[in-house]
Amino acid sequence: MENKFMQVTVFLASGKTFHFKSVKSCEEVEEYNDEFALIIHYHGEKTGKDRAVRFSLMNDNIIGYAVDEEMSEF
């Protein structure tokens, strides 16, 4: 069975990472005041619910992110 989900990893300045394994979509968006955010839509494995998370890219806490090549539009 083919996995229809992709993976995204967000790298924090502290050295920690957030790893999302069941990602349906991921996009970098420009918001209303010229700020940028990373929006990830994913399926929560523990909750069994579809969820969304927003990471602000306008501070020093997020140093980067990696997406599966199939998702990459950046």
PDB file of N, CA and C in Angstrom:
ATOM      1  N   MET A   1       0.843  -1.190   0.000  1.00  0.00           N
ATOM      2  CA  MET A   1       0.000   0.000   0.000  1.00  0.00           C
ATOM      3  C   MET A   1       0.879   1.242   0.000  1.00  0.00           C
ATOM      4  N   GLU A   2       0.618   2.155  -0.902  1.00  0.00           N
ATOM      5  CA  GLU A   2       1.405   3.371  -1.021  1.00  0.00           C
ATOM      6  C   GLU A   2       1.008   4.371   0.059  1.00  0.00           C
ATOM      7  N   ASN A   3       2.003   4.993   0.693  1.00  0.00           N
ATOM      8  CA  ASN A   3       1.750   6.006   1.711  1.00  0.00           C
ATOM      9  C   ASN A   3       1.397   7.314   1.019  1.00  0.00           C
ATOM     10  N   LYS A   4       0.203   7.844   1.249  1.00  0.00           N
ATOM     11  CA  LYS A   4      -0.220   9.080   0.609  1.00  0.00           C
ATOM     12  C   LYS A   4       0.261  10.311   1.363  1.00  0.00           C
ATOM     13  N   PHE A   5       0.855  10.115   2.520  1.00  0.00           N
ATOM     14  CA  PHE A   5       1.339  11.222   3.336  1.00  0.00           C
ATOM     15  C   PHE A   5       2.826  11.473   3.096  1.00  0.00           C
ATOM     16  N   MET A   6       3.243  12.700   3.350  1.00  0.00           N
ATOM     17  CA  MET A   6       4.637  13.097   3.248  1.00  0.00           C
ATOM     18  C   MET A   6       5.174  13.377   4.650  1.00  0.00           C
ATOM     19  N   GLN A   7       6.464  13.700   4.725  1.00  0.00           N
ATOM     20  CA  GLN A   7       7.089  14.007   5.999  1.00  0.00           C
ATOM     21  C   GLN A   7       7.690  15.413   5.971  1.00  0.00           C
ATOM     22  N   VAL A   8       7.605  16.093   7.120  1.00  0.00           N
ATOM     23  CA  VAL A   8       8.192  17.418   7.281  1.00  0.00           C
ATOM     24  C   VAL A   8       8.908  17.445   8.625  1.00  0.00           C
ATOM     25  N   THR A   9      10.113  18.018   8.643  1.00  0.00           N
ATOM     26  CA  THR A   9      10.858  18.197   9.879  1.00  0.00           C
ATOM     27  C   THR A   9      11.161  19.679  10.050  1.00  0.00           C
ATOM     28  N   VAL A  10      10.876  20.208  11.244  1.00  0.00           N
ATOM     29  CA  VAL A  10      11.158  21.603  11.578  1.00  0.00           C
ATOM     30  C   VAL A  10      12.320  21.610  12.570  1.00  0.00           C
ATOM     31  N   PHE A  11      13.355  22.403  12.261  1.00  0.00           N
ATOM     32  CA  PHE A  11      14.555  22.458  13.084  1.00  0.00           C
ATOM     33  C   PHE A  11      14.542  23.714  13.948  1.00  0.00           C
ATOM     34  N   LEU A  12      14.688  23.529  15.254  1.00  0.00           N
ATOM     35  CA  LEU A  12      14.703  24.648  16.187  1.00  0.00           C
ATOM     36  C   LEU A  12      16.135  25.056  16.520  1.00  0.00           C
ATOM     37  N   ALA A  13      16.327  26.315  16.898  1.00  0.00           N
ATOM     38  CA  ALA A  13      17.645  26.825  17.259  1.00  0.00           C
ATOM     39  C   ALA A  13      18.219  26.082  18.464  1.00  0.00           C
ATOM     40  N   SER A  14      17.352  25.545  19.320  1.00  0.00           N
ATOM     41  CA  SER A  14      17.793  24.822  20.513  1.00  0.00           C
ATOM     42  C   SER A  14      18.409  23.460  20.184  1.00  0.00           C
ATOM     43  N   GLY A  15      18.288  23.030  18.923  1.00  0.00           N
ATOM     44  CA  GLY A  15      18.784  21.719  18.518  1.00  0.00           C
ATOM     45  C   GLY A  15      17.688  20.666  18.481  1.00  0.00           C
ATOM     46  N   LYS A  16      16.520  20.989  18.989  1.00  0.00           N
ATOM     47  CA  LYS A  16      15.385  20.058  18.941  1.00  0.00           C
ATOM     48  C   LYS A  16      14.743  20.105  17.564  1.00  0.00           C
ATOM     49  N   THR A  17      13.938  19.073  17.280  1.00  0.00           N
ATOM     50  CA  THR A  17      13.204  19.024  16.016  1.00  0.00           C
ATOM     51  C   THR A  17      11.766  18.613  16.267  1.00  0.00           C
ATOM     52  N   PHE A  18      10.902  19.048  15.379  1.00  0.00           N
ATOM     53  CA  PHE A  18       9.525  18.558  15.316  1.00  0.00           C
ATOM     54  C   PHE A  18       9.432  17.763  14.023  1.00  0.00           C
ATOM     55  N   HIS A  19       8.990  16.510  14.121  1.00  0.00           N
ATOM     56  CA  HIS A  19       8.908  15.650  12.941  1.00  0.00           C
ATOM     57  C   HIS A  19       7.445  15.267  12.725  1.00  0.00           C
ATOM     58  N   PHE A  20       6.923  15.611  11.554  1.00  0.00           N
ATOM     59  CA  PHE A  20       5.543  15.297  11.185  1.00  0.00           C
ATOM     60  C   PHE A  20       5.590  14.228  10.106  1.00  0.00           C
ATOM     61  N   LYS A  21       4.979  13.057  10.384  1.00  0.00           N
ATOM     62  CA  LYS A  21       5.059  11.920   9.468  1.00  0.00           C
ATOM     63  C   LYS A  21       3.843  11.781   8.565  1.00  0.00           C
ATOM     64  N   SER A  22       2.728  12.327   8.952  1.00  0.00           N
ATOM     65  CA  SER A  22       1.485  12.134   8.190  1.00  0.00           C
ATOM     66  C   SER A  22       0.999  13.464   7.633  1.00  0.00           C
ATOM     67  N   VAL A  23       1.847  14.109   6.846  1.00  0.00           N
ATOM     68  CA  VAL A  23       1.567  15.449   6.333  1.00  0.00           C
ATOM     69  C   VAL A  23       0.771  15.373   5.033  1.00  0.00           C
ATOM     70  N   LYS A  24      -0.315  16.111   5.005  1.00  0.00           N
ATOM     71  CA  LYS A  24      -1.143  16.195   3.799  1.00  0.00           C
ATOM     72  C   LYS A  24      -0.725  17.367   2.920  1.00  0.00           C
ATOM     73  N   SER A  25      -0.333  18.483   3.547  1.00  0.00           N
ATOM     74  CA  SER A  25       0.149  19.637   2.789  1.00  0.00           C
ATOM     75  C   SER A  25       1.026  20.493   3.689  1.00  0.00           C
ATOM     76  N   CYS A  26       1.886  21.263   3.036  1.00  0.00           N
ATOM     77  CA  CYS A  26       2.817  22.135   3.745  1.00  0.00           C
ATOM     78  C   CYS A  26       3.077  23.321   2.834  1.00  0.00           C
ATOM     79  N   GLU A  27       2.946  24.531   3.383  1.00  0.00           N
ATOM     80  CA  GLU A  27       3.216  25.700   2.557  1.00  0.00           C
ATOM     81  C   GLU A  27       3.772  26.845   3.395  1.00  0.00           C
ATOM     82  N   GLU A  28       4.634  27.605   2.761  1.00  0.00           N
ATOM     83  CA  GLU A  28       5.148  28.824   3.361  1.00  0.00           C
ATOM     84  C   GLU A  28       4.261  29.949   2.855  1.00  0.00           C
ATOM     85  N   VAL A  29       3.678  30.718   3.772  1.00  0.00           N
ATOM     86  CA  VAL A  29       2.729  31.757   3.375  1.00  0.00           C
ATOM     87  C   VAL A  29       3.173  33.118   3.899  1.00  0.00           C
ATOM     88  N   GLU A  30       2.849  34.139   3.114  1.00  0.00           N
ATOM     89  CA  GLU A  30       3.068  35.510   3.560  1.00  0.00           C
ATOM     90  C   GLU A  30       1.775  35.975   4.201  1.00  0.00           C
ATOM     91  N   GLU A  31       1.880  36.482   5.414  1.00  0.00           N
ATOM     92  CA  GLU A  31       0.693  36.890   6.143  1.00  0.00           C
ATOM     93  C   GLU A  31       0.460  38.392   6.005  1.00  0.00           C
ATOM     94  N   TYR A  32      -0.566  38.891   6.626  1.00  0.00           N
ATOM     95  CA  TYR A  32      -1.071  40.240   6.443  1.00  0.00           C
ATOM     96  C   TYR A  32      -0.058  41.351   6.690  1.00  0.00           C
ATOM     97  N   ASN A  33       0.942  41.154   7.509  1.00  0.00           N
ATOM     98  CA  ASN A  33       1.880  42.234   7.838  1.00  0.00           C
ATOM     99  C   ASN A  33       3.306  41.904   7.386  1.00  0.00           C
ATOM    100  N   ASP A  34       3.426  41.314   6.196  1.00  0.00           N
ATOM    101  CA  ASP A  34       4.724  40.966   5.607  1.00  0.00           C
ATOM    102  C   ASP A  34       5.527  39.988   6.449  1.00  0.00           C
ATOM    103  N   GLU A  35       4.850  39.191   7.244  1.00  0.00           N
ATOM    104  CA  GLU A  35       5.504  38.139   7.992  1.00  0.00           C
ATOM    105  C   GLU A  35       5.257  36.813   7.283  1.00  0.00           C
ATOM    106  N   PHE A  36       6.181  35.891   7.473  1.00  0.00           N
ATOM    107  CA  PHE A  36       6.066  34.587   6.831  1.00  0.00           C
ATOM    108  C   PHE A  36       5.843  33.499   7.874  1.00  0.00           C
ATOM    109  N   ALA A  37       5.071  32.500   7.496  1.00  0.00           N
ATOM    110  CA  ALA A  37       4.782  31.374   8.385  1.00  0.00           C
ATOM    111  C   ALA A  37       4.802  30.086   7.577  1.00  0.00           C
ATOM    112  N   LEU A  38       5.094  29.000   8.265  1.00  0.00           N
ATOM    113  CA  LEU A  38       5.030  27.666   7.680  1.00  0.00           C
ATOM    114  C   LEU A  38       3.761  27.009   8.214  1.00  0.00           C
ATOM    115  N   ILE A  39       2.863  26.619   7.334  1.00  0.00           N
ATOM    116  CA  ILE A  39       1.609  25.973   7.712  1.00  0.00           C
ATOM    117  C   ILE A  39       1.690  24.509   7.302  1.00  0.00           C
ATOM    118  N   ILE A  40       1.466  23.614   8.265  1.00  0.00           N
ATOM    119  CA  ILE A  40       1.509  22.175   8.011  1.00  0.00           C
ATOM    120  C   ILE A  40       0.149  21.583   8.356  1.00  0.00           C
ATOM    121  N   HIS A  41      -0.454  20.893   7.394  1.00  0.00           N
ATOM    122  CA  HIS A  41      -1.700  20.150   7.618  1.00  0.00           C
ATOM    123  C   HIS A  41      -1.325  18.679   7.716  1.00  0.00           C
ATOM    124  N   TYR A  42      -1.682  18.049   8.822  1.00  0.00           N
ATOM    125  CA  TYR A  42      -1.251  16.674   9.056  1.00  0.00           C
ATOM    126  C   TYR A  42      -2.328  15.876   9.777  1.00  0.00           C
ATOM    127  N   HIS A  43      -2.148  14.574   9.782  1.00  0.00           N
ATOM    128  CA  HIS A  43      -3.052  13.681  10.506  1.00  0.00           C
ATOM    129  C   HIS A  43      -2.363  13.291  11.809  1.00  0.00           C
ATOM    130  N   GLY A  44      -2.964  13.639  12.932  1.00  0.00           N
ATOM    131  CA  GLY A  44      -2.399  13.303  14.238  1.00  0.00           C
ATOM    132  C   GLY A  44      -2.560  11.817  14.519  1.00  0.00           C
ATOM    133  N   GLU A  45      -1.461  11.107  14.599  1.00  0.00           N
ATOM    134  CA  GLU A  45      -1.524   9.654  14.785  1.00  0.00           C
ATOM    135  C   GLU A  45      -2.098   9.276  16.146  1.00  0.00           C
ATOM    136  N   LYS A  46      -1.743  10.030  17.181  1.00  0.00           N
ATOM    137  CA  LYS A  46      -2.253   9.707  18.520  1.00  0.00           C
ATOM    138  C   LYS A  46      -3.702  10.136  18.712  1.00  0.00           C
ATOM    139  N   THR A  47      -4.082  11.281  18.108  1.00  0.00           N
ATOM    140  CA  THR A  47      -5.447  11.782  18.274  1.00  0.00           C
ATOM    141  C   THR A  47      -6.407  11.211  17.243  1.00  0.00           C
ATOM    142  N   GLY A  48      -5.868  10.768  16.101  1.00  0.00           N
ATOM    143  CA  GLY A  48      -6.718  10.278  15.023  1.00  0.00           C
ATOM    144  C   GLY A  48      -7.457  11.395  14.301  1.00  0.00           C
ATOM    145  N   LYS A  49      -7.034  12.650  14.506  1.00  0.00           N
ATOM    146  CA  LYS A  49      -7.705  13.803  13.902  1.00  0.00           C
ATOM    147  C   LYS A  49      -6.789  14.508  12.910  1.00  0.00           C
ATOM    148  N   ASP A  50      -7.415  15.133  11.913  1.00  0.00           N
ATOM    149  CA  ASP A  50      -6.675  16.005  11.007  1.00  0.00           C
ATOM    150  C   ASP A  50      -6.444  17.325  11.725  1.00  0.00           C
ATOM    151  N   ARG A  51      -5.210  17.826  11.632  1.00  0.00           N
ATOM    152  CA  ARG A  51      -4.839  19.022  12.368  1.00  0.00           C
ATOM    153  C   ARG A  51      -4.008  19.946  11.483  1.00  0.00           C
ATOM    154  N   ALA A  52      -3.819  21.173  11.966  1.00  0.00           N
ATOM    155  CA  ALA A  52      -2.947  22.133  11.293  1.00  0.00           C
ATOM    156  C   ALA A  52      -2.075  22.791  12.353  1.00  0.00           C
ATOM    157  N   VAL A  53      -0.840  23.103  11.972  1.00  0.00           N
ATOM    158  CA  VAL A  53       0.069  23.793  12.870  1.00  0.00           C
ATOM    159  C   VAL A  53       0.716  24.933  12.088  1.00  0.00           C
ATOM    160  N   ARG A  54       0.961  26.040  12.783  1.00  0.00           N
ATOM    161  CA  ARG A  54       1.573  27.228  12.177  1.00  0.00           C
ATOM    162  C   ARG A  54       2.859  27.548  12.925  1.00  0.00           C
ATOM    163  N   PHE A  55       3.950  27.702  12.172  1.00  0.00           N
ATOM    164  CA  PHE A  55       5.229  28.114  12.740  1.00  0.00           C
ATOM    165  C   PHE A  55       5.584  29.476  12.153  1.00  0.00           C
ATOM    166  N   SER A  56       5.823  30.459  13.010  1.00  0.00           N
ATOM    167  CA  SER A  56       6.285  31.758  12.536  1.00  0.00           C
ATOM    168  C   SER A  56       7.724  31.611  12.063  1.00  0.00           C
ATOM    169  N   LEU A  57       8.013  32.147  10.893  1.00  0.00           N
ATOM    170  CA  LEU A  57       9.372  32.113  10.356  1.00  0.00           C
ATOM    171  C   LEU A  57      10.081  33.454  10.557  1.00  0.00           C
ATOM    172  N   MET A  58       9.499  34.312  11.380  1.00  0.00           N
ATOM    173  CA  MET A  58      10.024  35.664  11.557  1.00  0.00           C
ATOM    174  C   MET A  58      10.786  35.847  12.875  1.00  0.00           C
ATOM    175  N   ASN A  59      11.187  34.763  13.507  1.00  0.00           N
ATOM    176  CA  ASN A  59      11.977  34.883  14.722  1.00  0.00           C
ATOM    177  C   ASN A  59      13.164  33.932  14.633  1.00  0.00           C
ATOM    178  N   ASP A  60      14.006  33.944  15.640  1.00  0.00           N
ATOM    179  CA  ASP A  60      15.218  33.133  15.606  1.00  0.00           C
ATOM    180  C   ASP A  60      15.027  31.721  16.144  1.00  0.00           C
ATOM    181  N   ASN A  61      13.812  31.349  16.527  1.00  0.00           N
ATOM    182  CA  ASN A  61      13.576  30.018  17.088  1.00  0.00           C
ATOM    183  C   ASN A  61      13.571  28.925  16.032  1.00  0.00           C
ATOM    184  N   ILE A  62      13.089  29.230  14.834  1.00  0.00           N
ATOM    185  CA  ILE A  62      13.045  28.262  13.731  1.00  0.00           C
ATOM    186  C   ILE A  62      14.242  28.548  12.830  1.00  0.00           C
ATOM    187  N   ILE A  63      15.135  27.556  12.679  1.00  0.00           N
ATOM    188  CA  ILE A  63      16.301  27.800  11.837  1.00  0.00           C
ATOM    189  C   ILE A  63      16.189  27.139  10.465  1.00  0.00           C
ATOM    190  N   GLY A  64      15.165  26.302  10.288  1.00  0.00           N
ATOM    191  CA  GLY A  64      14.975  25.680   8.986  1.00  0.00           C
ATOM    192  C   GLY A  64      13.933  24.587   9.037  1.00  0.00           C
ATOM    193  N   TYR A  65      13.652  24.033   7.860  1.00  0.00           N
ATOM    194  CA  TYR A  65      12.731  22.907   7.777  1.00  0.00           C
ATOM    195  C   TYR A  65      13.058  22.098   6.538  1.00  0.00           C
ATOM    196  N   ALA A  66      12.676  20.835   6.589  1.00  0.00           N
ATOM    197  CA  ALA A  66      12.897  19.926   5.465  1.00  0.00           C
ATOM    198  C   ALA A  66      11.567  19.306   5.082  1.00  0.00           C
ATOM    199  N   VAL A  67      11.309  19.242   3.785  1.00  0.00           N
ATOM    200  CA  VAL A  67      10.083  18.628   3.274  1.00  0.00           C
ATOM    201  C   VAL A  67      10.464  17.563   2.257  1.00  0.00           C
ATOM    202  N   ASP A  68       9.610  16.565   2.098  1.00  0.00           N
ATOM    203  CA  ASP A  68       9.826  15.582   1.046  1.00  0.00           C
ATOM    204  C   ASP A  68       9.845  16.285  -0.299  1.00  0.00           C
ATOM    205  N   GLU A  69      10.677  15.829  -1.199  1.00  0.00           N
ATOM    206  CA  GLU A  69      10.824  16.477  -2.495  1.00  0.00           C
ATOM    207  C   GLU A  69       9.506  16.571  -3.247  1.00  0.00           C
ATOM    208  N   GLU A  70       8.642  15.574  -3.070  1.00  0.00           N
ATOM    209  CA  GLU A  70       7.345  15.580  -3.750  1.00  0.00           C
ATOM    210  C   GLU A  70       6.489  16.766  -3.337  1.00  0.00           C
ATOM    211  N   MET A  71       6.726  17.320  -2.134  1.00  0.00           N
ATOM    212  CA  MET A  71       5.935  18.433  -1.623  1.00  0.00           C
ATOM    213  C   MET A  71       6.570  19.769  -1.923  1.00  0.00           C
ATOM    214  N   SER A  72       7.829  19.762  -2.265  1.00  0.00           N
ATOM    215  CA  SER A  72       8.594  20.996  -2.359  1.00  0.00           C
ATOM    216  C   SER A  72       8.126  21.864  -3.514  1.00  0.00           C
ATOM    217  N   GLU A  73       7.642  23.052  -3.160  1.00  0.00           N
ATOM    218  CA  GLU A  73       7.279  24.068  -4.152  1.00  0.00           C
ATOM    219  C   GLU A  73       8.028  25.354  -3.842  1.00  0.00           C
ATOM    220  N   PHE A  74       8.972  25.284  -2.931  1.00  0.00           N
ATOM    221  CA  PHE A  74       9.664  26.484  -2.459  1.00  0.00           C
ATOM    222  C   PHE A  74      10.834  26.806  -3.363  1.00  0.00           C
TER     223      PHE A  74
END
